[in-house]
PDB file of C-alpha atoms and ligand atoms in Angstrom:
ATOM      1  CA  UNK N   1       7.274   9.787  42.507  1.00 54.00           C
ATOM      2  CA  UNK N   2       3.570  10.414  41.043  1.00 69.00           C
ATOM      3  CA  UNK N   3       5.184  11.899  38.304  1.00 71.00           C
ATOM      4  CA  UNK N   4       7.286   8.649  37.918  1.00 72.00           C
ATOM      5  CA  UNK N   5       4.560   6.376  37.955  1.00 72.00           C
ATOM      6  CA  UNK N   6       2.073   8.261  35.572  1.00 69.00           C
ATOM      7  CA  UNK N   7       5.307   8.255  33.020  1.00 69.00           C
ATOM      8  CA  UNK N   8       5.618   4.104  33.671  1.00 69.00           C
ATOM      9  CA  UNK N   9       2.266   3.920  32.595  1.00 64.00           C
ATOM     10  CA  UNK N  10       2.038   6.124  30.170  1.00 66.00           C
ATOM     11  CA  UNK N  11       4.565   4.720  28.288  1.00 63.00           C
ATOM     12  CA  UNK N  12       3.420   1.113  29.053  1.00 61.00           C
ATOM     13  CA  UNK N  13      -0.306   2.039  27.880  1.00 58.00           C
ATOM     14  CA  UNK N  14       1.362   3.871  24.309  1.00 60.00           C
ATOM     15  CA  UNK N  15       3.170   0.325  23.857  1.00 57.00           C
ATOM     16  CA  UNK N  16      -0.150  -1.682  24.510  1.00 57.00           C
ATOM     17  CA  UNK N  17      -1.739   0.723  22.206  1.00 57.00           C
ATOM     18  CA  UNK N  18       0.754   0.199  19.650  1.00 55.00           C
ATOM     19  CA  UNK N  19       1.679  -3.306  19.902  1.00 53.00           C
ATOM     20  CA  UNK N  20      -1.392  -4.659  20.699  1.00 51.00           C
ATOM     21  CA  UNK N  21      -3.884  -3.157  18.884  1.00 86.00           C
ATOM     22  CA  UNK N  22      -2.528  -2.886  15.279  1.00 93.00           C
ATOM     23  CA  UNK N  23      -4.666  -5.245  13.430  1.00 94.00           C
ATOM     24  CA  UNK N  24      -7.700  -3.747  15.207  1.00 95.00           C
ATOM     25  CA  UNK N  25      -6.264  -0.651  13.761  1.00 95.00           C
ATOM     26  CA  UNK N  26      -5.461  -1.765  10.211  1.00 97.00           C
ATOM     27  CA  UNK N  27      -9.296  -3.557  10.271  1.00 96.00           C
ATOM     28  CA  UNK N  28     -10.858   0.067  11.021  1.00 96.00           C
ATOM     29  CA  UNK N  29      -8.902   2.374   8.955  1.00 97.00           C
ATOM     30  CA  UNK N  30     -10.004  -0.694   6.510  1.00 98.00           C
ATOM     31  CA  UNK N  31     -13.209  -0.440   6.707  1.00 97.00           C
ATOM     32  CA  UNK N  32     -13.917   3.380   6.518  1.00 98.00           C
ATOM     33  CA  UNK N  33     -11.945   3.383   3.532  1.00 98.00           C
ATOM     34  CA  UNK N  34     -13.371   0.355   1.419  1.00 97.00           C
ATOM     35  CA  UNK N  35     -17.031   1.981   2.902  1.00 97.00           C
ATOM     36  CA  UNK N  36     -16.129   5.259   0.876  1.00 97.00           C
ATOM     37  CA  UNK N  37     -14.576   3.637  -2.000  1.00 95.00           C
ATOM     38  CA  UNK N  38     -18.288   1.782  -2.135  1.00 94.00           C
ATOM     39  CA  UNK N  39     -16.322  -1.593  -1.661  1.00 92.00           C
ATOM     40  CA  UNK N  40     -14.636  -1.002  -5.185  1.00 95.00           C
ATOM     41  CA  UNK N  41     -11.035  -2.991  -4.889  1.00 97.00           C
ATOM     42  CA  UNK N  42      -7.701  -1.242  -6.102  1.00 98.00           C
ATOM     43  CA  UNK N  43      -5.695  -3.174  -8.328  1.00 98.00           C
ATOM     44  CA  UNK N  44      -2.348  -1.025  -7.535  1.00 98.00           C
ATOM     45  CA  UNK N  45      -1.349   1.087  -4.571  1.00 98.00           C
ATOM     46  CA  UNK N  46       0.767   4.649  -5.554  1.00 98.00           C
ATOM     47  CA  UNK N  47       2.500   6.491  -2.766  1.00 97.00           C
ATOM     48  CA  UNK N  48       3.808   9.926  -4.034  1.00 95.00           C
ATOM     49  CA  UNK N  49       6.461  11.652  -2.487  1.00 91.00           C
ATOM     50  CA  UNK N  50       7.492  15.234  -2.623  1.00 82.00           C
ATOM     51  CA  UNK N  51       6.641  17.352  -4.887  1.00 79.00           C
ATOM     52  CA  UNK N  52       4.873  14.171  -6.931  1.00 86.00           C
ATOM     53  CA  UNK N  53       1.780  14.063  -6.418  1.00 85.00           C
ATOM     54  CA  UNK N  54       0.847  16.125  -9.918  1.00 88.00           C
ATOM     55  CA  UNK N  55      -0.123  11.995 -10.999  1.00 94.00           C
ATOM     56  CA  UNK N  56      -3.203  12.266  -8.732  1.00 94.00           C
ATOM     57  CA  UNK N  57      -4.577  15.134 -11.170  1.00 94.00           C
ATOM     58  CA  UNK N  58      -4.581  12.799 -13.920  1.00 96.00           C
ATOM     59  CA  UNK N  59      -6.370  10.100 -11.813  1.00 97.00           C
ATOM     60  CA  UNK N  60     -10.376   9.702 -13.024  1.00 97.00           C
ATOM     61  CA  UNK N  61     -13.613   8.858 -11.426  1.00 97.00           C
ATOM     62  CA  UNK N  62     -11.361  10.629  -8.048  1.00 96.00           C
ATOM     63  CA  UNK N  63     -12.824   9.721  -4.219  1.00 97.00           C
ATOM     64  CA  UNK N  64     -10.970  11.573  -2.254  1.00 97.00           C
ATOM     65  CA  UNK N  65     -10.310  11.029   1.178  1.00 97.00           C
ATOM     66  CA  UNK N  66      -8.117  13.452   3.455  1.00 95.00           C
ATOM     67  CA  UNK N  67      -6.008  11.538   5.815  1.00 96.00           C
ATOM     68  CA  UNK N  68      -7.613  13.331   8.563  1.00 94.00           C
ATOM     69  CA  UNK N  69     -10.700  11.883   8.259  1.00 96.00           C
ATOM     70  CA  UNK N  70      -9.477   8.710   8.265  1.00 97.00           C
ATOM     71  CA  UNK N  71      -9.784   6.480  11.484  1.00 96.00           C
ATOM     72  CA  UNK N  72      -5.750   5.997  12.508  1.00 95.00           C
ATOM     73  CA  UNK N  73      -4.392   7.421  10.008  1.00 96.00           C
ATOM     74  CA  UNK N  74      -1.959  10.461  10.729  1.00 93.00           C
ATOM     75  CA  UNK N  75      -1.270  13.681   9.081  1.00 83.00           C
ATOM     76  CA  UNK N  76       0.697  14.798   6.421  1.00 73.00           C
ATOM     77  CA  UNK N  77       3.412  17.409   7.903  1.00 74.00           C
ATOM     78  CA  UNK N  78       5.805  17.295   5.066  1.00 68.00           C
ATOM     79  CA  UNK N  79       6.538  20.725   2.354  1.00 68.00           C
ATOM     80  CA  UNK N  80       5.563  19.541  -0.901  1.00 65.00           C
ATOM     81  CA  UNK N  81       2.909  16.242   0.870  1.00 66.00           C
ATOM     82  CA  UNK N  82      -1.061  17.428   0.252  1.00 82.00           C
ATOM     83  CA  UNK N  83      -2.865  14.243   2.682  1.00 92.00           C
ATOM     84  CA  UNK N  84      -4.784  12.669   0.534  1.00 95.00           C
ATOM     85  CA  UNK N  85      -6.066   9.026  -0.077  1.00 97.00           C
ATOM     86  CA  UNK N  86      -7.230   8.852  -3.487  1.00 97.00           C
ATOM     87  CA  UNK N  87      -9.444   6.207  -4.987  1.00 98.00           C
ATOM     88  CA  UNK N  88      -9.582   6.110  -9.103  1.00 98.00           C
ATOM     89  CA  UNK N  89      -8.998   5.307 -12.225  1.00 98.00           C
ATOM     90  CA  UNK N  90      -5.609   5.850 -13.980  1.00 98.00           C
ATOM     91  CA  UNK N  91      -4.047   3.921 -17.431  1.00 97.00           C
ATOM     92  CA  UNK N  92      -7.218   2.210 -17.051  1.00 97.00           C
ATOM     93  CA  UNK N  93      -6.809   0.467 -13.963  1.00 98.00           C
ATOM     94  CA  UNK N  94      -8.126   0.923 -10.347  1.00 98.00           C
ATOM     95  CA  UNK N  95      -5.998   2.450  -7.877  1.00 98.00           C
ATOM     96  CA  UNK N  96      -5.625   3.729  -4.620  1.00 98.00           C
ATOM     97  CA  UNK N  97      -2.699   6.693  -4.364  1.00 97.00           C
ATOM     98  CA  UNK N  98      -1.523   7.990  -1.558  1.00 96.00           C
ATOM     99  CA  UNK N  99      -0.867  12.038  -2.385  1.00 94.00           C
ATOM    100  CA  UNK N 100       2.142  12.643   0.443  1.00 91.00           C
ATOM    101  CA  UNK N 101       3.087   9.733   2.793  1.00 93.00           C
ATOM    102  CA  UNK N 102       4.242   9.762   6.461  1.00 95.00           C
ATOM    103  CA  UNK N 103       7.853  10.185   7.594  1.00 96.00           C
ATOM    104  CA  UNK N 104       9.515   8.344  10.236  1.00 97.00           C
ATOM    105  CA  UNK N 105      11.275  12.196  10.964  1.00 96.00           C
ATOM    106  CA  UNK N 106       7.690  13.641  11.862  1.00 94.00           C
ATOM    107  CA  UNK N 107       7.632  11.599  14.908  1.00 95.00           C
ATOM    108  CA  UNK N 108       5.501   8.838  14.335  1.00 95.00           C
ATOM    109  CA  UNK N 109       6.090   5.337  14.983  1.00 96.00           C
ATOM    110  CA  UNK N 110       6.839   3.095  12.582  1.00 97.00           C
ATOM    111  CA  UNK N 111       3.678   1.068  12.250  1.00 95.00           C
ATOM    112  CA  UNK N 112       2.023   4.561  11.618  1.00 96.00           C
ATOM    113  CA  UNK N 113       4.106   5.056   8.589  1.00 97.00           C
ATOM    114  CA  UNK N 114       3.811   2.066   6.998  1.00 98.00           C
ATOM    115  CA  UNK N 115      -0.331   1.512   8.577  1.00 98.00           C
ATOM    116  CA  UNK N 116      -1.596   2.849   4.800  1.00 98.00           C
ATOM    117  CA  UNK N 117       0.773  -0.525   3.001  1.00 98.00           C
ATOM    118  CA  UNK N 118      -0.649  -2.659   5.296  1.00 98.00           C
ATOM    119  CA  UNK N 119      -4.248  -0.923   4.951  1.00 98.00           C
ATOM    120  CA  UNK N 120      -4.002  -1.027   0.814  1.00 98.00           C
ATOM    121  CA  UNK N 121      -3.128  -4.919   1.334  1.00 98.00           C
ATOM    122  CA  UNK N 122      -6.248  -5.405   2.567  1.00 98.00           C
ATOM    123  CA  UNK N 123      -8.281  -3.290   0.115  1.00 98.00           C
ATOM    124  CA  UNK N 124      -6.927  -5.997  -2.195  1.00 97.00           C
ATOM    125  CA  UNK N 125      -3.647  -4.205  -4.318  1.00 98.00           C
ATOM    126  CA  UNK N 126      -1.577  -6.651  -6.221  1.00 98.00           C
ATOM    127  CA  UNK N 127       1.219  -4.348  -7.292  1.00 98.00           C
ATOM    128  CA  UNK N 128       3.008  -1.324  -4.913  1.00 98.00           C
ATOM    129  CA  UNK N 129       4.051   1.926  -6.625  1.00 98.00           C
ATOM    130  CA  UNK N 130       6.293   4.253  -4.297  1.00 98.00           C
ATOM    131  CA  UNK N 131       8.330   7.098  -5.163  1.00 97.00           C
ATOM    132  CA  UNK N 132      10.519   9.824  -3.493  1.00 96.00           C
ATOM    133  CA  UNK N 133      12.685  12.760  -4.160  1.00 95.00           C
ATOM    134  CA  UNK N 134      16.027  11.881  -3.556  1.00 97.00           C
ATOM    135  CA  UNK N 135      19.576  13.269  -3.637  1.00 97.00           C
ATOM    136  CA  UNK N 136      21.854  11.602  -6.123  1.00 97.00           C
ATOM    137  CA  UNK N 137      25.525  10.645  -4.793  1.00 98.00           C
ATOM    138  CA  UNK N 138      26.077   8.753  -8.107  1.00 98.00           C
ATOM    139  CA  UNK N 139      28.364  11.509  -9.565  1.00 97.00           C
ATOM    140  CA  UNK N 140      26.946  10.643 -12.909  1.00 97.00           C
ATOM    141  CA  UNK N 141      23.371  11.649 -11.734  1.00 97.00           C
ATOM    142  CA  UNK N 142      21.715  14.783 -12.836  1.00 95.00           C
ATOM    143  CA  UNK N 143      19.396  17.418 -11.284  1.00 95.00           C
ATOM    144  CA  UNK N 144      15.862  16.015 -12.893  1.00 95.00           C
ATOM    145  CA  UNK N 145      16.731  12.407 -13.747  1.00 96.00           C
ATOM    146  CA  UNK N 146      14.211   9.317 -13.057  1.00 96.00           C
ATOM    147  CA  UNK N 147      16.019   6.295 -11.428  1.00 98.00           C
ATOM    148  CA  UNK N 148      14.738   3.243 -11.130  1.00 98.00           C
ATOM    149  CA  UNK N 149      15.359   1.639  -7.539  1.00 98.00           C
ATOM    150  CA  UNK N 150      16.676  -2.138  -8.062  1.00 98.00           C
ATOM    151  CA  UNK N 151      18.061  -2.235  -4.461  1.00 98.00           C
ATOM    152  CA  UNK N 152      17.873  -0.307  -1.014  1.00 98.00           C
ATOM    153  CA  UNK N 153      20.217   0.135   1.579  1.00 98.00           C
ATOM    154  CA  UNK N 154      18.195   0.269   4.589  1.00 98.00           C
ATOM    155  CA  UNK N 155      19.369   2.485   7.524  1.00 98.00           C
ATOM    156  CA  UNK N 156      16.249   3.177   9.433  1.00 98.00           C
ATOM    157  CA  UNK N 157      14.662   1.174  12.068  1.00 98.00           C
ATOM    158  CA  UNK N 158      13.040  -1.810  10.335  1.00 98.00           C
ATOM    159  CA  UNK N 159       9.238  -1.355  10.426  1.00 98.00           C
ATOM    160  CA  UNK N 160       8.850  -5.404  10.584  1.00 98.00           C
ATOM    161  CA  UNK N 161      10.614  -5.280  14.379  1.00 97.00           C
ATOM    162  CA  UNK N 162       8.019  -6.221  17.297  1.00 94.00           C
ATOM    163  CA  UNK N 163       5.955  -8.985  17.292  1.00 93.00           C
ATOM    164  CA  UNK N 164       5.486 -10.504  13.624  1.00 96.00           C
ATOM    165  CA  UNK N 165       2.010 -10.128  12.404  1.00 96.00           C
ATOM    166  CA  UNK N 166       1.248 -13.430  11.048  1.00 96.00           C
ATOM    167  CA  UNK N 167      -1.169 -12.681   8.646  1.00 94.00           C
ATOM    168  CA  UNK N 168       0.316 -10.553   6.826  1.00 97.00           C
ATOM    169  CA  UNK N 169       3.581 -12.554   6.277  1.00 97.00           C
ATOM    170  CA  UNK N 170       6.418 -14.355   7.588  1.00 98.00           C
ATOM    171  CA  UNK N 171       8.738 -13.463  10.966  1.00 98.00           C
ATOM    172  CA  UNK N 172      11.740 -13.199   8.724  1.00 98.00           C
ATOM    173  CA  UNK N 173      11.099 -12.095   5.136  1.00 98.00           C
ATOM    174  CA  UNK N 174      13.294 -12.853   2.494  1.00 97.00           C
ATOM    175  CA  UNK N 175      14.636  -9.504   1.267  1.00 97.00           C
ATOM    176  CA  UNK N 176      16.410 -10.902  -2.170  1.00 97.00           C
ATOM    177  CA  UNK N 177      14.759  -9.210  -4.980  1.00 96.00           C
ATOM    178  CA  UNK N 178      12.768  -6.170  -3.151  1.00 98.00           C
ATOM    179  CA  UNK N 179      12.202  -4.671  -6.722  1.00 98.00           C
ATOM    180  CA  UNK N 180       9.956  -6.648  -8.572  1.00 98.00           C
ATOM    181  CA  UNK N 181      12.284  -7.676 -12.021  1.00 98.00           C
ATOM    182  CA  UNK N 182       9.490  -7.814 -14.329  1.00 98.00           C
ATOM    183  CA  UNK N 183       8.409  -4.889 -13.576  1.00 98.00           C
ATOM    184  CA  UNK N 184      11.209  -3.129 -14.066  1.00 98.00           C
ATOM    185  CA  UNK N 185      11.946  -4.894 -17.245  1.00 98.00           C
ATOM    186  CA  UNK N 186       8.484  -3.216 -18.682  1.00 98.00           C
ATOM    187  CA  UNK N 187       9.061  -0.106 -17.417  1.00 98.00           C
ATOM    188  CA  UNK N 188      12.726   0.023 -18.938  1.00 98.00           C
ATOM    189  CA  UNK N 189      10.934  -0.667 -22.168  1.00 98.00           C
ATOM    190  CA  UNK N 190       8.599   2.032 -21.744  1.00 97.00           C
ATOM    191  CA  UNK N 191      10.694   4.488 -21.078  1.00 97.00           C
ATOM    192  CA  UNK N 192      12.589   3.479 -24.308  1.00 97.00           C
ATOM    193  CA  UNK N 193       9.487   3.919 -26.553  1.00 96.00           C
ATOM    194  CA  UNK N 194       8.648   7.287 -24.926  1.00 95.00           C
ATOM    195  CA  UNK N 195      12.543   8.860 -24.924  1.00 95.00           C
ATOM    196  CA  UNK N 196      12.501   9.152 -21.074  1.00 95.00           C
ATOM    197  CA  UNK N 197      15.729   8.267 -20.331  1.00 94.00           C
ATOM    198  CA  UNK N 198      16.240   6.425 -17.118  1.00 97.00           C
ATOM    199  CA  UNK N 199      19.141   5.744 -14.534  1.00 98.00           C
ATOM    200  CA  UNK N 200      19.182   2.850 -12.566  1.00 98.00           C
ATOM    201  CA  UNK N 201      20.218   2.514  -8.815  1.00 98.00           C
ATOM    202  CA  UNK N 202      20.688   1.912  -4.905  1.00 98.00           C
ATOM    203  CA  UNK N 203      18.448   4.018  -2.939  1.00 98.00           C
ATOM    204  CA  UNK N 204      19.747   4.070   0.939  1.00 98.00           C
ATOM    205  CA  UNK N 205      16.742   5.477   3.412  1.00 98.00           C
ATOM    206  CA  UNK N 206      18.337   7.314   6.398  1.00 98.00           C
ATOM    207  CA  UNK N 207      15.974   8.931   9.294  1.00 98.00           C
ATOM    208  CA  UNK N 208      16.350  12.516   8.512  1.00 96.00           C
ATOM    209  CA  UNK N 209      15.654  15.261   9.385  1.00 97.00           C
ATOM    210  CA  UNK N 210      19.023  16.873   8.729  1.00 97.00           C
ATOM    211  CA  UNK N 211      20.159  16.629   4.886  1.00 97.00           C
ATOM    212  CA  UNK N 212      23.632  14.799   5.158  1.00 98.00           C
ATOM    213  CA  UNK N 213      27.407  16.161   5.763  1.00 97.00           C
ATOM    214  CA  UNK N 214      29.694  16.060   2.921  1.00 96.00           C
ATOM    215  CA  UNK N 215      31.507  13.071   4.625  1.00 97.00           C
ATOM    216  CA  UNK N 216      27.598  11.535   4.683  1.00 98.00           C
ATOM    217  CA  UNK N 217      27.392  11.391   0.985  1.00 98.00           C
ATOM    218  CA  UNK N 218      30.685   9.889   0.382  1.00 97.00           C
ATOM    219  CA  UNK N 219      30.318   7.293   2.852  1.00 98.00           C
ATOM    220  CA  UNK N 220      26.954   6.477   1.507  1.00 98.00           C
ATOM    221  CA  UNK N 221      28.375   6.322  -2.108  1.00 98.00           C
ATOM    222  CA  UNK N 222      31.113   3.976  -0.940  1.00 98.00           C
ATOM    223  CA  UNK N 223      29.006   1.725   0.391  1.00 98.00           C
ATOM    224  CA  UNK N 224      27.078   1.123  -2.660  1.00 98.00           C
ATOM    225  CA  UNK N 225      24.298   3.963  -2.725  1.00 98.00           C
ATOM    226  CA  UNK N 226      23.259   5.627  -5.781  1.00 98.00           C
ATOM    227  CA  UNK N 227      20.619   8.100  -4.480  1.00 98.00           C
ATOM    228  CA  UNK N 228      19.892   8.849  -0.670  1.00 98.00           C
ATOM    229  CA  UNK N 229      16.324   9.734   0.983  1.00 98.00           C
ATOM    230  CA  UNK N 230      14.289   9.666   4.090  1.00 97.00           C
ATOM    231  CA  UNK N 231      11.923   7.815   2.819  1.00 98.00           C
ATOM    232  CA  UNK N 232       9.816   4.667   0.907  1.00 98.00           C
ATOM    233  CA  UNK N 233      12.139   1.570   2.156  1.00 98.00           C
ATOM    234  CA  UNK N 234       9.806   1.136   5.656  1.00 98.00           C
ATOM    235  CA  UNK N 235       6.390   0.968   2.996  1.00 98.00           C
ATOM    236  CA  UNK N 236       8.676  -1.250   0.730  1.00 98.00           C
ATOM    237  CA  UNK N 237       9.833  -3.639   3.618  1.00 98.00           C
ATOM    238  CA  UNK N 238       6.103  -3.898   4.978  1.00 98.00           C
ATOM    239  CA  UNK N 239       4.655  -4.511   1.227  1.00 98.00           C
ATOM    240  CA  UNK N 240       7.379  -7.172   0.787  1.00 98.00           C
ATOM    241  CA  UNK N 241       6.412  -9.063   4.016  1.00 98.00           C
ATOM    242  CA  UNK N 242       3.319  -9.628   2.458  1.00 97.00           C
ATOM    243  CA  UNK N 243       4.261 -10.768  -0.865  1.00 98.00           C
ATOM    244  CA  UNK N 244       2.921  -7.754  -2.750  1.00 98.00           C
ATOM    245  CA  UNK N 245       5.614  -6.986  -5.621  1.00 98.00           C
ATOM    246  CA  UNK N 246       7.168  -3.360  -5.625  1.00 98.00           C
ATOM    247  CA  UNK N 247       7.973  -0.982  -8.400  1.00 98.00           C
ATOM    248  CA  UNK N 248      10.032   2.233  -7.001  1.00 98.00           C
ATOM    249  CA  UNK N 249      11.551   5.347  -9.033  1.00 97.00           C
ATOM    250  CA  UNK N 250      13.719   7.933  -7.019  1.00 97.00           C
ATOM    251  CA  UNK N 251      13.571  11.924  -8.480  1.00 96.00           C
ATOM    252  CA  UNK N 252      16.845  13.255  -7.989  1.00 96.00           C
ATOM    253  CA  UNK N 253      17.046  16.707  -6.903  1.00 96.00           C
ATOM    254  CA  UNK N 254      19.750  17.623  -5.726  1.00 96.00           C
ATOM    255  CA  UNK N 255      23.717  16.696  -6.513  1.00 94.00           C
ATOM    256  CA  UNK N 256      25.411  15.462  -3.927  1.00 93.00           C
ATOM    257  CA  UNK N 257      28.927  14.799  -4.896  1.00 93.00           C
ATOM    258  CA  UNK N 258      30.541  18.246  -5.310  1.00 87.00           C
ATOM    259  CA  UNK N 259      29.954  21.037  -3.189  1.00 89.00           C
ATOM    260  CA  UNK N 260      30.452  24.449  -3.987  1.00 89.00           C
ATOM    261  CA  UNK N 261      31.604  27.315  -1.258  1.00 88.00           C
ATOM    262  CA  UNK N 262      27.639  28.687  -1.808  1.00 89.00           C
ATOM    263  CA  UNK N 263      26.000  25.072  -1.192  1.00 90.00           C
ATOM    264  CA  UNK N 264      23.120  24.926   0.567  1.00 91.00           C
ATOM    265  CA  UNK N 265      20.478  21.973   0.842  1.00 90.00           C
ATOM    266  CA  UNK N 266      16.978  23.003   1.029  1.00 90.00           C
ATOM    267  CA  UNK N 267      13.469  21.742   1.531  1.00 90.00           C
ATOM    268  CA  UNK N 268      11.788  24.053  -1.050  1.00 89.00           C
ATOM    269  CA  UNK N 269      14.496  23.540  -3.822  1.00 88.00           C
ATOM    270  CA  UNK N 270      14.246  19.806  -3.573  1.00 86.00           C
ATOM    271  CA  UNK N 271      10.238  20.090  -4.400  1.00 87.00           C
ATOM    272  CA  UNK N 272      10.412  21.981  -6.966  1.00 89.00           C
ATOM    273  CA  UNK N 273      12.920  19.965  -8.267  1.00 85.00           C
ATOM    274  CA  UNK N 274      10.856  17.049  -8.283  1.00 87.00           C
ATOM    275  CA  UNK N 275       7.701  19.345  -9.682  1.00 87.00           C
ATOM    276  CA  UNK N 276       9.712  19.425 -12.827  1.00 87.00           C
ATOM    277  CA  UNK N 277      10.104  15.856 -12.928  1.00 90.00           C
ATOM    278  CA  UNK N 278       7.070  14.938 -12.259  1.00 92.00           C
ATOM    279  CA  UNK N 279       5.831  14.619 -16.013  1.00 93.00           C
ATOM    280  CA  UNK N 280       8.165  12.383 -16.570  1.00 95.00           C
ATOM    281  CA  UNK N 281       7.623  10.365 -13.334  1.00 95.00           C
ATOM    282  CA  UNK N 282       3.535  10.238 -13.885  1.00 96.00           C
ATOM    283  CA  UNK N 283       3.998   9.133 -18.066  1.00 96.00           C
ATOM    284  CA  UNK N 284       6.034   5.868 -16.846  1.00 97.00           C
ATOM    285  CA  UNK N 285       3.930   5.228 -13.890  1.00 97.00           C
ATOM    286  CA  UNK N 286       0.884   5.460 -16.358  1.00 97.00           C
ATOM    287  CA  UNK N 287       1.962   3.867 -19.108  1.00 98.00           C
ATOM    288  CA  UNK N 288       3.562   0.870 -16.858  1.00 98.00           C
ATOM    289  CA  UNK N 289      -0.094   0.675 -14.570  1.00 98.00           C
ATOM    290  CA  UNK N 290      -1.757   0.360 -18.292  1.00 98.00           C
ATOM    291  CA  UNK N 291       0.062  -3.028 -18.998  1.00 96.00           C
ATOM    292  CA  UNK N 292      -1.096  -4.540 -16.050  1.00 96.00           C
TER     293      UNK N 292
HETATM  294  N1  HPA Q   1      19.249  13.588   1.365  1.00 68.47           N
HETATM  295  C1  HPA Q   1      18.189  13.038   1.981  1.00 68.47           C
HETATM  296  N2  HPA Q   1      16.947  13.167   1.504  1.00 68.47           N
HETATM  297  C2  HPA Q   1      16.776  13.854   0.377  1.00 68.47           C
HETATM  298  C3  HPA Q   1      17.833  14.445  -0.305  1.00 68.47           C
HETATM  299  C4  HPA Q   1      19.144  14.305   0.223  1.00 68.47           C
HETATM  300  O1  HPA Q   1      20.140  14.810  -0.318  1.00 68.47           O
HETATM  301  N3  HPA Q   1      17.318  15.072  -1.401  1.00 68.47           N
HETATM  302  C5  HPA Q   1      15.973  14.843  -1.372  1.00 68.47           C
HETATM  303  N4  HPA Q   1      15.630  14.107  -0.303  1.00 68.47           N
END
């Protein structure tokens, strides 16, 4: 019975904690962070996913801050994620990068994974970077190829779910163009003028841990998916509830239409994978953050 009633409350106190405190939470993390960035404001926000985060190298002027340090933030636990905030400058601009991001799969709640969007709203960003490794279930995609996300198929919990926080946006966001056009439009020019050649797609977000079944991928592919991760659409959801427009490229890196008797998915492939891509991924995101 004792044992009953300390689980009641410790499950009522984590949902106070969580629930209620958020904005306290969002104002602190806030506040540590703009202290160390010496109150300088990022124009863009970057989140890398694995096996990205070569970009950050080419950031200058670098603060770095590890997530550990950082008041509510939690830790990096993902192969190929470092746990880093970065504060910089990069094609010119100011930015804020986030080198590795947090997974729903690790464990953590929702509003933990998607606490840095909110957080970089309030440093002041204007424009949301994300990208992810991804496996392709387009059969025309390649090991190595850049896509462009114009859509998401969303098969996680929704981050937005609990009570709305009203200053950050609306109780139920419009969801019709979660890809900013324009921005896609420039970077489809870009990558023209540099000879990266780019696919363009549906990126569906599932919870992970497990890599999917054969029957997975197809279903995903039949209903509309182009490249599947576990990743990006909760930080893309919670940026898009308050208004800030989002530019998103999937790495694919790994086939997943045909599957031979010796198939195997695995962690460690997929980031080095993306490594190689990674070039590619940082000259757009550069070249794109320079016309802005
Ligand atoms: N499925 C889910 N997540 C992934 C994959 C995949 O095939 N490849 C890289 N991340």
């Amino acid at each position: 019975m004792e044992k009953e009633r300390y689980w009641t409350w410790s499950i009522n106190y984590t949902k106070i904690y969580y629930k209620m405190d958020i904005l306290q939470r969002i104002k602190e993390s806030t506040d540590f962070i703009s202290n160390k960035f010496n109150g300088k404001r990022p124009l863009i926000g970057i989140v890398l996913g694995s096996g990205l985060g070569e970009l950050a190298e080419k950031i200058e002027e670098k603060i770095i801050i590890p997530y550990s340090e950082i008041p509510h933030f939690a830790t990096s636990t993902a192969i190929g994620h470092k746990g880093n905030l970065i504060f910089g400058r990069l094609g010119g601009k100011n930015v804020v990068a986030m080198q590795g991001r947090f997974h729903y799969y690790e464990g953590y709640a929702m509003d933990q994974v998607t606490l840095p969007i909110r957080v970089m709203k309030m440093l002041g960003i204007s424009y949301l970077f994300v990208s992810n490794a991804a496996g392709g279930v387009n059969v025309s995609f390649k090991v190595g190829d850049l896509m462009i996300i114009r859509d998401h198929i969303n098969l996680m919990p929704n981050p937005l779910i609990g009570k709305n926080l009203d200053e950050f946006g609306p109780r139920f966001p419009d969801m019709t163009r979660p890809y900013d056009l324009n921005l896609i439009n420039r970077a489809e020019n870009i990558a023209a003028k540099l000879g990266i050649s780019l696919k363009k797609g549906v990126y569906l977000a599932g919870t992970g841990p497990t890599y999917e079944t054969p029957a997975e991928y197809g279903y995903f592919r039949g209903i509309g998916a182009d490249a599947v991760g576990m990743s990006t659409v909760p930080e893309v959801i919670v940026a898009r509830h308050s208004s800030i427009p989002v530019f998103g490229v999937s790495v694919i890196t790994n086939e997943a239409f045909s599957f031979s008797d010796d198939y195997v998915n695995d962690g460690d492939d997929v980031v080095i994978a993306a490594n190689k891509a990674a070039d590619k991924m940082t000259k757009l995101f550069i070249s794109l953050i320079s016309e802005l």
